[in-house]
PDB file of C-alpha atoms in Angstrom:
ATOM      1  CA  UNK A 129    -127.446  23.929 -71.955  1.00 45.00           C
ATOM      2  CA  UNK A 130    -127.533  23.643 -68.329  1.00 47.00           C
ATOM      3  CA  UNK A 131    -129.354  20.281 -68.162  1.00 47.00           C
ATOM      4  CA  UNK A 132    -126.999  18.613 -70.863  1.00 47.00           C
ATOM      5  CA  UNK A 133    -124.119  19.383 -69.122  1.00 51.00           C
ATOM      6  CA  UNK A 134    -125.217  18.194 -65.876  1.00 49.00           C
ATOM      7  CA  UNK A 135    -126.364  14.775 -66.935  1.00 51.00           C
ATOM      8  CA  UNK A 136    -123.380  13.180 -68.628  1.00 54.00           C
ATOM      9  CA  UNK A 137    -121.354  14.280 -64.728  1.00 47.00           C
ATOM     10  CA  UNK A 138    -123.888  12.294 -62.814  1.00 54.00           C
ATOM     11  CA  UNK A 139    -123.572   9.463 -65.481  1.00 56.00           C
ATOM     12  CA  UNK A 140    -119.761   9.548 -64.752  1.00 56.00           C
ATOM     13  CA  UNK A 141    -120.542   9.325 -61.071  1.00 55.00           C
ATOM     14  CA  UNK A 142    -122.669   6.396 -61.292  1.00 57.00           C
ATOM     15  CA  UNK A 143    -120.555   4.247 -63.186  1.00 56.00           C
ATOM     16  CA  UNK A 144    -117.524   5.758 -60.963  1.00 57.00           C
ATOM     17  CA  UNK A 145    -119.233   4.452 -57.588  1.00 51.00           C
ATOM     18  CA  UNK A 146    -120.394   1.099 -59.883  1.00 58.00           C
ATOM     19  CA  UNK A 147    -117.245   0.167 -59.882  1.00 58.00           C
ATOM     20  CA  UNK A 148    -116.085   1.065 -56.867  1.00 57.00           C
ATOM     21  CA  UNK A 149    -119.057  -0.129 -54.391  1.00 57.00           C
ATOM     22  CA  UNK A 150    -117.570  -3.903 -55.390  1.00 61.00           C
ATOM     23  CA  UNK A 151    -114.086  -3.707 -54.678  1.00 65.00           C
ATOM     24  CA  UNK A 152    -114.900  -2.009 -51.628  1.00 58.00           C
ATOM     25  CA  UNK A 153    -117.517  -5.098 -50.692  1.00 63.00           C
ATOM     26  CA  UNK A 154    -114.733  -7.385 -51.805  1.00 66.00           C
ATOM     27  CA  UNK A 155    -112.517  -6.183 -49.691  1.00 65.00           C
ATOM     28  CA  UNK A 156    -114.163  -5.942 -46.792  1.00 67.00           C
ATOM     29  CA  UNK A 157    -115.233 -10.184 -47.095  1.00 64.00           C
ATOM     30  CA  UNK A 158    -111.678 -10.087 -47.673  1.00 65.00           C
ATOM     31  CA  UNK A 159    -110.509  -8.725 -44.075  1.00 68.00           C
ATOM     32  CA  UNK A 160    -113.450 -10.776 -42.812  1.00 67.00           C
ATOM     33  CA  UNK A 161    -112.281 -13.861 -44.154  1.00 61.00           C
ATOM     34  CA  UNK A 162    -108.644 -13.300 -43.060  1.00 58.00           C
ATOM     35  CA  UNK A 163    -110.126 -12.459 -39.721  1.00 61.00           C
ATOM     36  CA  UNK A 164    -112.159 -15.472 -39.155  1.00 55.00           C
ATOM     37  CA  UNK A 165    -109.229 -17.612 -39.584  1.00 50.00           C
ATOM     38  CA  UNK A 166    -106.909 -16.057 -37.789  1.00 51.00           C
ATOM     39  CA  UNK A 167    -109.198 -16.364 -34.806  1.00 54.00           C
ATOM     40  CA  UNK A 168    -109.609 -19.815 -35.595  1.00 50.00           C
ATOM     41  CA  UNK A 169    -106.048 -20.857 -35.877  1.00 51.00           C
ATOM     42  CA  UNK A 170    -105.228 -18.588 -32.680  1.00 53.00           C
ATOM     43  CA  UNK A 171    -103.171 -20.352 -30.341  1.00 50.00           C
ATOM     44  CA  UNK A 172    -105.176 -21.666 -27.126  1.00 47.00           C
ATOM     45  CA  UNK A 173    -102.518 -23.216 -25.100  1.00 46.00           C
ATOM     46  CA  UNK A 174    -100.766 -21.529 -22.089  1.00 45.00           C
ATOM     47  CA  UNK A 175     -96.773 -19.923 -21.719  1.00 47.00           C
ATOM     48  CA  UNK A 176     -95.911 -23.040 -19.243  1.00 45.00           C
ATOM     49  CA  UNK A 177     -96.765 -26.306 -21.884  1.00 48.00           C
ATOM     50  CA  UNK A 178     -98.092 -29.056 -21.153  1.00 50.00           C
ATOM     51  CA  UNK A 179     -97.621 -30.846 -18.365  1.00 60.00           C
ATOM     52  CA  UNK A 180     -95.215 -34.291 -17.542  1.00 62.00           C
ATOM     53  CA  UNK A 181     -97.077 -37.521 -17.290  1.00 78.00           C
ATOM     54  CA  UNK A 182     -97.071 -38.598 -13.513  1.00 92.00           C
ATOM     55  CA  UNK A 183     -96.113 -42.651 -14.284  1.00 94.00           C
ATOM     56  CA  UNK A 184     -94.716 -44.381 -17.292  1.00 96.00           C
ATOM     57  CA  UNK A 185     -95.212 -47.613 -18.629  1.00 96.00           C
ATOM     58  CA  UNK A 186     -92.084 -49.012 -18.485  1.00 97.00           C
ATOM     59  CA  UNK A 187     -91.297 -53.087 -19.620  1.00 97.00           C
ATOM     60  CA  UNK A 188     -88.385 -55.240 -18.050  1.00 97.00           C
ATOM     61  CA  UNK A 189     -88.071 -58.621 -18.769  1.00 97.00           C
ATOM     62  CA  UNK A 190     -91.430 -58.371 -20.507  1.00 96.00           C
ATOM     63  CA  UNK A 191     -93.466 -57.424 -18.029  1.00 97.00           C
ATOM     64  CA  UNK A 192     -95.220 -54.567 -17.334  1.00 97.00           C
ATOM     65  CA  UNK A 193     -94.774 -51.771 -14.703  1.00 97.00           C
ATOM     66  CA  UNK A 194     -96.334 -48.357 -13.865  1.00 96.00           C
ATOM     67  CA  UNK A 195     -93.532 -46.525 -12.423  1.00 97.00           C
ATOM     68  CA  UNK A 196     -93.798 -42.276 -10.509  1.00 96.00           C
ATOM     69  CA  UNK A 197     -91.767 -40.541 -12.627  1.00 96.00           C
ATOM     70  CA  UNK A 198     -90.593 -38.579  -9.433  1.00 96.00           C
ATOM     71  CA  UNK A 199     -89.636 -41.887  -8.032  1.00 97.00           C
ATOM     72  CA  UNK A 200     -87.259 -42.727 -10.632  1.00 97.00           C
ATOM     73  CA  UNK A 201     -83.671 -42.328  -9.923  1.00 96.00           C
ATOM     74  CA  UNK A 202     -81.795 -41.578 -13.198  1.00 95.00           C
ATOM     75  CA  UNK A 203     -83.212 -39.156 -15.806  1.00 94.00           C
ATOM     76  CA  UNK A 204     -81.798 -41.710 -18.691  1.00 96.00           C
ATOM     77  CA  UNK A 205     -84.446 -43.966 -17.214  1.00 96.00           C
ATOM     78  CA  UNK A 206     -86.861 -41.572 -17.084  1.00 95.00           C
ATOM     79  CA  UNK A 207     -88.770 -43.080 -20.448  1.00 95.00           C
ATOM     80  CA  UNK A 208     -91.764 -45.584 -21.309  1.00 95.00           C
ATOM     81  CA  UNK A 209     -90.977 -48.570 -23.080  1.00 95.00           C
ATOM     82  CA  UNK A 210     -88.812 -51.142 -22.640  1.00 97.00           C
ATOM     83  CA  UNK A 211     -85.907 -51.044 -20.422  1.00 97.00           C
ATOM     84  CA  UNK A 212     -83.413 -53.666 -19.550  1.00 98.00           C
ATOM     85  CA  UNK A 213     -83.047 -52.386 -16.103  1.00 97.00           C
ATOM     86  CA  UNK A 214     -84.628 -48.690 -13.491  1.00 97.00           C
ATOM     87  CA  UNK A 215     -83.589 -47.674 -10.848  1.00 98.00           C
ATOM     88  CA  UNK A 216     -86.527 -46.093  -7.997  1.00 98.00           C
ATOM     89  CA  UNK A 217     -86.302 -44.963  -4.523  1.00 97.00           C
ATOM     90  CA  UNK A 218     -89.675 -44.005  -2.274  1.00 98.00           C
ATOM     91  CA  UNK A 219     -89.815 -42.294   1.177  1.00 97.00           C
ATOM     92  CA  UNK A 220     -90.287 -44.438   4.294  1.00 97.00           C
ATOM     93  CA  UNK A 221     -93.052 -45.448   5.752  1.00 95.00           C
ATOM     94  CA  UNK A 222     -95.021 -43.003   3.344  1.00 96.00           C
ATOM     95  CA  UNK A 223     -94.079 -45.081   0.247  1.00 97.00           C
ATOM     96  CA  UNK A 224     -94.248 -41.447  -1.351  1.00 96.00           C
ATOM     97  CA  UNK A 225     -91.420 -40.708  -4.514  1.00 94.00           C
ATOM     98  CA  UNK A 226     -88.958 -37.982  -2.649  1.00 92.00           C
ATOM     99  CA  UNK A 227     -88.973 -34.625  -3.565  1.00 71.00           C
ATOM    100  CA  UNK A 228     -86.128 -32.851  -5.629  1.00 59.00           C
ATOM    101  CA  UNK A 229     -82.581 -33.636  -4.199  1.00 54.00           C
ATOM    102  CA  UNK A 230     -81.242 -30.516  -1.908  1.00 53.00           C
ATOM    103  CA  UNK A 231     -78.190 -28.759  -3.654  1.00 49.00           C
ATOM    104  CA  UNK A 232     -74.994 -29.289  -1.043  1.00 48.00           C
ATOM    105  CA  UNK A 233     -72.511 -27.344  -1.597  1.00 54.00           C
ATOM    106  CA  UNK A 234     -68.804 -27.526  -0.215  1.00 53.00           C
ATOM    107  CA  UNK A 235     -69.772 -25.524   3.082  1.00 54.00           C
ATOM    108  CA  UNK A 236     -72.903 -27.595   3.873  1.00 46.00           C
ATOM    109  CA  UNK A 237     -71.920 -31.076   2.709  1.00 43.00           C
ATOM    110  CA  UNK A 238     -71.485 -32.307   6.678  1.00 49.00           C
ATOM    111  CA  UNK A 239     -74.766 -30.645   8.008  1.00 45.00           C
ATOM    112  CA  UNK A 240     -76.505 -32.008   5.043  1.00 45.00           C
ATOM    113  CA  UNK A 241     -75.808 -36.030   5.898  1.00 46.00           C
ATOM    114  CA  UNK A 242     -78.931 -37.154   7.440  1.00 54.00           C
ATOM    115  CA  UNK A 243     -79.896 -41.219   8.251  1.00 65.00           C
ATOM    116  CA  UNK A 244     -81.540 -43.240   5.187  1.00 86.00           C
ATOM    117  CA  UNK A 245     -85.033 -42.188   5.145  1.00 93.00           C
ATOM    118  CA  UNK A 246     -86.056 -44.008   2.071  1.00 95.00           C
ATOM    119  CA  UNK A 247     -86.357 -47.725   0.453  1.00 98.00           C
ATOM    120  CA  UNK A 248     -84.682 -47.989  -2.530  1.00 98.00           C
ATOM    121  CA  UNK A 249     -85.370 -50.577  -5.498  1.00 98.00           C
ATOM    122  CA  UNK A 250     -84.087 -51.789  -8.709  1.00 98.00           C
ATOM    123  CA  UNK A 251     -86.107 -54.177 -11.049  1.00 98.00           C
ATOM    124  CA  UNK A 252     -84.025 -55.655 -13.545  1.00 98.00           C
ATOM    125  CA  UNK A 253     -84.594 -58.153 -16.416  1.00 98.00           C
ATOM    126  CA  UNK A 254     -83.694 -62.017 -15.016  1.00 97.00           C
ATOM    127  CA  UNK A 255     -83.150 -63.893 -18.309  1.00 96.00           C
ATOM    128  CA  UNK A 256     -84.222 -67.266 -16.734  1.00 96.00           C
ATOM    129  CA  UNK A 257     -81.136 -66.260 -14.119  1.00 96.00           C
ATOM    130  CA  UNK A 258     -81.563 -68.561 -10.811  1.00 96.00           C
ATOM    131  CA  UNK A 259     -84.509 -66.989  -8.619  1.00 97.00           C
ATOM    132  CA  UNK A 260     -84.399 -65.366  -5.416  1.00 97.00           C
ATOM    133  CA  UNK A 261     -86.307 -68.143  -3.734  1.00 96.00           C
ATOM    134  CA  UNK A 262     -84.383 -70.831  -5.370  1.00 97.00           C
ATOM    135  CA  UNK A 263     -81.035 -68.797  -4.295  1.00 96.00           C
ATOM    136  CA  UNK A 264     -82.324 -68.793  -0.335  1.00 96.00           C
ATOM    137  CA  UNK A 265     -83.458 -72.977  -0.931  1.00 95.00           C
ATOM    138  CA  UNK A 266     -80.071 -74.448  -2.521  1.00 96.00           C
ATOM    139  CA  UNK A 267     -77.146 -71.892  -2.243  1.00 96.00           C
ATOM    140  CA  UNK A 268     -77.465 -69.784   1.009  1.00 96.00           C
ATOM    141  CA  UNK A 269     -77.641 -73.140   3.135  1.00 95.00           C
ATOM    142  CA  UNK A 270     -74.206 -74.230   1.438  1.00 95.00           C
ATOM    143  CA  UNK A 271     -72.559 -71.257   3.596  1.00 96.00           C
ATOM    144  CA  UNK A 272     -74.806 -70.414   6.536  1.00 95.00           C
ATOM    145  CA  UNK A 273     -73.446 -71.194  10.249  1.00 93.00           C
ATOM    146  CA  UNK A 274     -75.279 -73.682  11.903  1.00 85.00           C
ATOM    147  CA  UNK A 275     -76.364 -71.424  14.480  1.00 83.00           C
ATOM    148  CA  UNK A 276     -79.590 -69.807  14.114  1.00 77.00           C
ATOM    149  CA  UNK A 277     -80.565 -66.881  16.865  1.00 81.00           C
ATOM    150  CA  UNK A 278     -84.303 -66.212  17.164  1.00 72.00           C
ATOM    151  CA  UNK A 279     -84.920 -62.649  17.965  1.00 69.00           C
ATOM    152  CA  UNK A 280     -87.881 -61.438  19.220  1.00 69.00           C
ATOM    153  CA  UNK A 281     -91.296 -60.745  17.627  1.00 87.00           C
ATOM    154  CA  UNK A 282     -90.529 -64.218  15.121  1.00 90.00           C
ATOM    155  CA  UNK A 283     -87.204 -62.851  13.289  1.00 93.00           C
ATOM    156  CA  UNK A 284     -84.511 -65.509  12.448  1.00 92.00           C
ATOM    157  CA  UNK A 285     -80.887 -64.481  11.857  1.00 93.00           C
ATOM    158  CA  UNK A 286     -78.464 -67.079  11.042  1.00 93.00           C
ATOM    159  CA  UNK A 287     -75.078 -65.818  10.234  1.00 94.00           C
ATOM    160  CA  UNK A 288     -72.875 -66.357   7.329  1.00 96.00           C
ATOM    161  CA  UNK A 289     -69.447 -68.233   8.043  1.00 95.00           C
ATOM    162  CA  UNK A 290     -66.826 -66.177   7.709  1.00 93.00           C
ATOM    163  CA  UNK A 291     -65.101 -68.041   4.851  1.00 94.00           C
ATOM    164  CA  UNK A 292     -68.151 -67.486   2.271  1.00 95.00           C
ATOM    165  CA  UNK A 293     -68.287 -65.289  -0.738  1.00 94.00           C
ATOM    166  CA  UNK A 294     -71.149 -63.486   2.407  1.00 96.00           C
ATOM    167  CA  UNK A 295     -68.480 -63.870   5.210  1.00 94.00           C
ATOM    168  CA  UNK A 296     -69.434 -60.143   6.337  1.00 93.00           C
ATOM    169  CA  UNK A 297     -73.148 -60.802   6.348  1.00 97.00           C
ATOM    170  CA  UNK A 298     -76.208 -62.372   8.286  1.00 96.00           C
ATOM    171  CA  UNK A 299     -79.289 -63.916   6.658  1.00 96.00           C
ATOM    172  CA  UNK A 300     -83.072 -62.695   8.384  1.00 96.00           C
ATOM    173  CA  UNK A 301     -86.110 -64.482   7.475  1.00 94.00           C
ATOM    174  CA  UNK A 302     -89.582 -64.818   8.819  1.00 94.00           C
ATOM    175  CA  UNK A 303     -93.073 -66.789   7.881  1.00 92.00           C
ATOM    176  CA  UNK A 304     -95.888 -64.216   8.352  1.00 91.00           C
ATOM    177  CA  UNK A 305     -95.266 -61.699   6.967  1.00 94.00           C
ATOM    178  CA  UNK A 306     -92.692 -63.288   4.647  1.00 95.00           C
ATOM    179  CA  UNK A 307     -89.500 -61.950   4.464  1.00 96.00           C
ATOM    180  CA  UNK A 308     -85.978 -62.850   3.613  1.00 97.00           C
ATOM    181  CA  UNK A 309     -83.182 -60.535   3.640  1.00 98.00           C
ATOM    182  CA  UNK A 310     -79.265 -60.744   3.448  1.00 98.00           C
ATOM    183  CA  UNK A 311     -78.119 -57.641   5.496  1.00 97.00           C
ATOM    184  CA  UNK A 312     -74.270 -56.241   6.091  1.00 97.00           C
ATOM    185  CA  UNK A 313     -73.346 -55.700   9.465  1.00 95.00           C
ATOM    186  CA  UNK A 314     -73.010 -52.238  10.770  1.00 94.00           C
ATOM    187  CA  UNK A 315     -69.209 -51.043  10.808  1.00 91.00           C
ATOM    188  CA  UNK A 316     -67.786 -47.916   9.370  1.00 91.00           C
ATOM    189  CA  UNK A 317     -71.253 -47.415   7.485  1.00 92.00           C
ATOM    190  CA  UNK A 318     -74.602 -48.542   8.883  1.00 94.00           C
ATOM    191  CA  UNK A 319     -75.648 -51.949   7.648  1.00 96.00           C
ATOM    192  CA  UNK A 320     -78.113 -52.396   4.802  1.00 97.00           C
ATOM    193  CA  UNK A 321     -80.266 -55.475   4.162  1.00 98.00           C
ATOM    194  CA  UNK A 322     -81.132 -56.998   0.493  1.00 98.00           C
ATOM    195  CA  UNK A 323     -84.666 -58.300  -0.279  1.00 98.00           C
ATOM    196  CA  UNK A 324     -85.182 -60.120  -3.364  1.00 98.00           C
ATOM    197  CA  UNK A 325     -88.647 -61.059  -5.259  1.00 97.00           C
ATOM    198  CA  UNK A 326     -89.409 -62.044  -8.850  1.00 97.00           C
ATOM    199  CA  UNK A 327     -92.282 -60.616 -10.825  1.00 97.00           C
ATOM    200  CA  UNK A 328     -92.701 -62.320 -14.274  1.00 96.00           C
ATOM    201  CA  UNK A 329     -89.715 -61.213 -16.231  1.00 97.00           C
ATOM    202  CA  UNK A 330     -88.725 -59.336 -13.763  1.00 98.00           C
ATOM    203  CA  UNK A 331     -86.354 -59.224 -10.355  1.00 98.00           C
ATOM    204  CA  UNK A 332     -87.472 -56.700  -7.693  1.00 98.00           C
ATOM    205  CA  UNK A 333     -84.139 -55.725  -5.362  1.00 98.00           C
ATOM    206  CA  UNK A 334     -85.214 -53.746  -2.317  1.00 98.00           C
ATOM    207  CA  UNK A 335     -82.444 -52.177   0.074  1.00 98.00           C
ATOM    208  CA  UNK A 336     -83.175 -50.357   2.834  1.00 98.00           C
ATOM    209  CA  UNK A 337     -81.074 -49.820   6.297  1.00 97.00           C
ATOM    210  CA  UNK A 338     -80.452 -52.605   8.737  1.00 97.00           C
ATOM    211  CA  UNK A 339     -81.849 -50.758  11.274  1.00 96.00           C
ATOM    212  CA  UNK A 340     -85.363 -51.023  10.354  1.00 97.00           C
ATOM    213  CA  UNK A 341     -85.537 -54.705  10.878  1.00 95.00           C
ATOM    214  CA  UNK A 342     -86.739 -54.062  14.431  1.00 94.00           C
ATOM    215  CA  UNK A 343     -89.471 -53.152  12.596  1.00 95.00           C
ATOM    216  CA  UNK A 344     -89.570 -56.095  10.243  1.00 96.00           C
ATOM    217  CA  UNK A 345     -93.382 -56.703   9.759  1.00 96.00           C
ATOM    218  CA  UNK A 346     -93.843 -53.080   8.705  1.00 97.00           C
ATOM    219  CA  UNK A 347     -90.754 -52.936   6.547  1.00 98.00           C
ATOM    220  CA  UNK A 348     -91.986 -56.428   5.177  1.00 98.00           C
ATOM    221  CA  UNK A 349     -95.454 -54.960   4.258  1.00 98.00           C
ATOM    222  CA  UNK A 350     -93.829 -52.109   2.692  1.00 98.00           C
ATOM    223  CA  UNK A 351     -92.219 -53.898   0.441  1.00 98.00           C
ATOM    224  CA  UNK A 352     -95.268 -56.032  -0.646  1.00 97.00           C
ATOM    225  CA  UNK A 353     -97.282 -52.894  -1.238  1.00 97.00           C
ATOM    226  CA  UNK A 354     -94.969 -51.536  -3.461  1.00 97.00           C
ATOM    227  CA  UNK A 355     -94.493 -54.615  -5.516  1.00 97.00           C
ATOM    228  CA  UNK A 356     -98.611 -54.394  -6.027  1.00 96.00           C
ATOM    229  CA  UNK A 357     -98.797 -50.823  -6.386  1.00 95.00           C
ATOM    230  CA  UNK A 358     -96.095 -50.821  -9.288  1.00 97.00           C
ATOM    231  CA  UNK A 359     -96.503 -53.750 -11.348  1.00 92.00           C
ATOM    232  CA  UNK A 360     -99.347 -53.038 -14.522  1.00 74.00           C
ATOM    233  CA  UNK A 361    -101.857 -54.449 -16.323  1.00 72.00           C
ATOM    234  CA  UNK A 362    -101.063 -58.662 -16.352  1.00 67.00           C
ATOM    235  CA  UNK A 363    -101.201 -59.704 -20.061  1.00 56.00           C
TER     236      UNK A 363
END
């Protein structure tokens, strides 16, 4: 009696744990399988994102320039493609882009005026406008004073007469290095000089302070590093 009772419980218990072994394998590919892909779709990237590009592409006129983010001026310009006109200033004589402005406040605003430490440029699209070099050649000479003082180290300043749309300026220029500039003179605020170059499409406008012109040649070489250092790829 013993031995037919016993045999149809262990039959129950075999096909119990036949049924059971599977779902439990099943399962357990299951969590593997959920696993697996969680790990692979995992996020890898850090809290801080990724990083701003250093230079942008940027087109005026056509033509191509790599310009230091840092360098630019407004953050409206601060975008590749084409744009019809950027403003830029870099630190002098390092020809690095500045650092973040220094917040001034009400209290510090007078402690916090320093002299211009920087040269600052704008490259705007010409649309076959007159060029700088034709400007110096056929309309400058129209209002210049006869005149022409020859300071030292190969600097000529000729002034403007004072009946001219320049009546308040003076007019530098120099062979080797080449340089032409149209400065103001210095009155209530220092004078600043205006140095004009075309690039393609393109007209580079570089101010910087009067003042530096008694160092023309270095101020001159500047200015042509700059111009090589930003413009891109020639098509």
């Amino acid at each position: 009696m013993t031995m037919f009772s016993a045999a149809p419980l262990r039959s129950s218990r075999t096909r119990t744990w036949a049924h059971v072994v599977p779902i439990v394998l099943g399962g357990a590919a299951a969590l593997s399988a959920v696993a697996l892909v969680a790990y692979l779709l995992w996020p890898t990237w850090g809290a801080g994102g990724a990083s701003a590009p250093d230079k942008l592409p940027v087109s005026v006129g056509g033509t191509l320039f790599n310009l230091p983010v840092a360098a630019i001026r407004m953050k409206i310009q601060r975008h590749s493609g084409p744009q019809e006109r950027i403003d830029l200033d870099f630190l002098y004589p390092s020809l690095e882009s500045p650092g973040a402005p220094k917040h001034v406040t009400a209290d510090t605003v007078e402690t916090a005026v320093q002299s211009i430490d920087r040269i600052f440029l704008s490259i705007a699209a010409h649309h076959d406008a007159l060029s700088p070099e034709q400007r110096t050649a056929t309309i400058y000479p129209r209002y210049l004073d006869r005149a022409a003082i020859q300071p030292e180290d190969g600097l000529t300043m000729r002034m403007f007469r004072a009946d001219t749309p320049y009546g308040s300026e003076d007019l530098y220029s120099a062979a080797s290095p080449a340089l032409t500039a149209r400065c103001t003179r210095d009155a209530a605020t220092p004078g600043m000089c205006l140095s004009e170059r075309r690039v393609g499409g393109a007209d580079l406008t570089f101010r910087f302070p009067r003042s530096w012109l008694s160092q023309w040649r270095e101020v001159a070489e500047a200015m042509e590093k700059l111009t090589a250092q930003l413009r891109g790829p020639k098509s």
